[in-house]
Tab-separated table of C-alpha atoms in Angstrom:
chain	number	residue	atom	x	y	z
A	1	MET	CA	109.116	88.424	110.755
A	2	LYS	CA	109.212	89.848	114.086
A	3	PHE	CA	112.270	91.925	115.268
A	4	ASN	CA	113.081	90.785	119.040
A	5	LYS	CA	114.133	94.256	120.514
A	6	GLU	CA	114.778	92.886	124.280
A	7	ILE	CA	117.492	91.006	123.306
A	8	LEU	CA	118.989	93.636	121.214
A	9	ILE	CA	118.525	96.264	124.020
A	10	ILE	CA	120.126	94.197	126.654
A	11	ALA	CA	122.944	93.382	124.542
A	12	LEU	CA	123.442	97.021	123.337
A	13	VAL	CA	123.523	97.926	127.496
A	14	MET	CA	126.323	95.130	128.053
A	15	SER	CA	128.048	96.235	124.897
A	16	ILE	CA	128.004	99.792	126.335
A	17	LEU	CA	129.478	98.608	129.502
A	18	ASP	CA	132.049	96.721	127.478
A	19	VAL	CA	133.091	100.055	125.580
A	20	ILE	CA	133.622	101.622	129.030
A	21	MET	CA	135.475	99.204	130.517
A	22	MET	CA	137.634	98.865	127.135
A	23	GLY	CA	138.096	102.396	126.736
A	24	LEU	CA	139.340	102.767	130.489
A	25	ILE	CA	141.720	100.161	130.031
A	26	ARG	CA	142.782	101.619	126.625
A	27	LYS	CA	143.277	104.969	128.484
A	28	TYR	CA	145.402	103.155	131.353
A	29	TYR	CA	147.607	102.016	128.658
A	30	LEU	CA	147.792	104.718	126.833
A	31	SER	CA	148.493	107.041	129.809
A	32	THR	CA	152.250	108.408	131.085
A	33	GLN	CA	150.681	108.728	134.658
A	34	ILE	CA	149.384	106.079	136.380
A	35	VAL	CA	145.696	106.826	137.045
A	36	LYS	CA	144.940	104.377	140.093
A	37	TYR	CA	140.879	104.853	139.700
A	38	ILE	CA	140.617	103.540	135.853
A	39	LEU	CA	141.410	99.567	136.470
A	40	PRO	CA	139.113	99.159	139.849
A	41	VAL	CA	136.553	100.963	138.330
A	42	GLY	CA	136.319	99.295	135.012
A	43	MET	CA	136.148	96.050	136.706
A	44	ILE	CA	133.148	97.086	138.987
A	45	ILE	CA	131.390	98.320	135.622
A	46	TYR	CA	131.864	94.766	134.519
A	47	MET	CA	130.464	93.342	137.327
A	48	PHE	CA	127.158	93.963	135.840
A	49	GLN	CA	127.405	91.724	132.675
A	50	PRO	CA	126.585	88.496	134.454
A	51	ILE	CA	123.075	90.134	135.723
A	52	LEU	CA	122.321	91.474	132.110
A	53	PHE	CA	123.446	88.178	130.831
A	54	TYR	CA	120.886	86.448	133.017
A	55	LYS	CA	118.095	88.436	132.260
A	56	ALA	CA	118.710	87.945	128.504
A	57	LEU	CA	118.098	84.551	128.959
A	58	PHE	CA	114.367	84.948	129.271
A	59	PHE	CA	114.080	86.212	125.948
A	60	GLU	CA	116.622	84.139	124.192
A	61	GLY	CA	118.748	81.087	124.515
A	62	ILE	CA	122.726	81.567	125.492
A	63	GLY	CA	124.226	80.722	122.442
A	64	VAL	CA	121.976	83.126	120.123
A	65	PHE	CA	122.314	86.176	122.959
A	66	ASN	CA	126.513	85.654	123.134
A	67	ILE	CA	126.190	85.808	119.460
A	68	VAL	CA	124.206	89.086	119.320
A	69	TRP	CA	126.088	90.520	122.283
A	70	ASN	CA	129.581	89.803	120.943
A	71	SER	CA	128.898	91.338	117.459
A	72	VAL	CA	127.227	94.522	118.970
A	73	SER	CA	130.156	95.002	121.523
A	74	ASN	CA	132.611	94.496	118.688
A	75	LEU	CA	130.743	97.143	116.885
A	76	LEU	CA	130.526	99.382	119.466
A	77	ILE	CA	134.474	99.101	120.593
A	78	LEU	CA	135.443	99.430	116.821
A	79	PHE	CA	133.643	102.510	116.441
A	80	THR	CA	135.282	103.637	119.825
A	81	GLY	CA	138.666	103.031	118.704
A	82	ILE	CA	138.095	104.988	115.389
A	83	TYR	CA	136.393	107.938	116.804
A	84	PHE	CA	138.399	108.269	120.011
A	85	PHE	CA	141.716	106.841	119.333
A	86	LYS	CA	142.098	107.513	115.469
A	87	GLU	CA	142.534	103.649	114.781
A	88	ARG	CA	141.983	102.769	110.894
A	89	LEU	CA	140.051	99.961	108.638
A	90	ASN	CA	141.053	98.733	105.766
A	91	LEU	CA	138.333	97.424	102.787
A	92	ARG	CA	138.460	93.800	103.893
A	93	ARG	CA	137.821	95.270	107.494
A	94	TYR	CA	134.771	97.241	106.425
A	95	ILE	CA	133.398	93.835	104.912
A	96	GLY	CA	133.767	92.260	108.166
A	97	VAL	CA	131.703	95.426	109.731
A	98	LEU	CA	128.969	94.997	107.313
A	99	LEU	CA	129.044	91.267	107.744
A	100	SER	CA	128.420	91.754	111.541
A	101	PHE	CA	125.349	93.968	111.031
A	102	ILE	CA	123.794	91.343	108.787
A	103	SER	CA	124.597	88.804	111.295
A	104	ILE	CA	123.014	90.531	113.963
A	105	TYR	CA	119.728	91.395	112.028
A	106	LEU	CA	119.362	87.864	111.287
A	107	LEU	CA	119.946	86.680	114.697
A	108	THR	CA	117.530	89.299	116.036
A	109	THR	CA	114.485	88.810	113.836
A	110	THR	CA	112.320	85.649	114.197
A	111	TYR	CA	109.737	84.075	111.721
């Protein structure tokens, strides 16, 4: 069994960009004062996603990589929401988080 670290690294970088962008948008939404630079900065950060996605296609197919990227992104955004915005989870959602970790592991290992 071989762990494909390249697709996980690219998915992680793309997910970090997602977290930054989503965090900026959430901050913009919660802000009582309008901060003019938040939305343009988020959009500029998000422009790098297609370049990284193209690089990932050298290591894995579009379907598998997209699932890995979405799963990693969802987990990082979830942890950001819990840590920075004090959002809460119930037992059923914790089970969903565990299943996300399992899916990432299964999709990034090859035989």
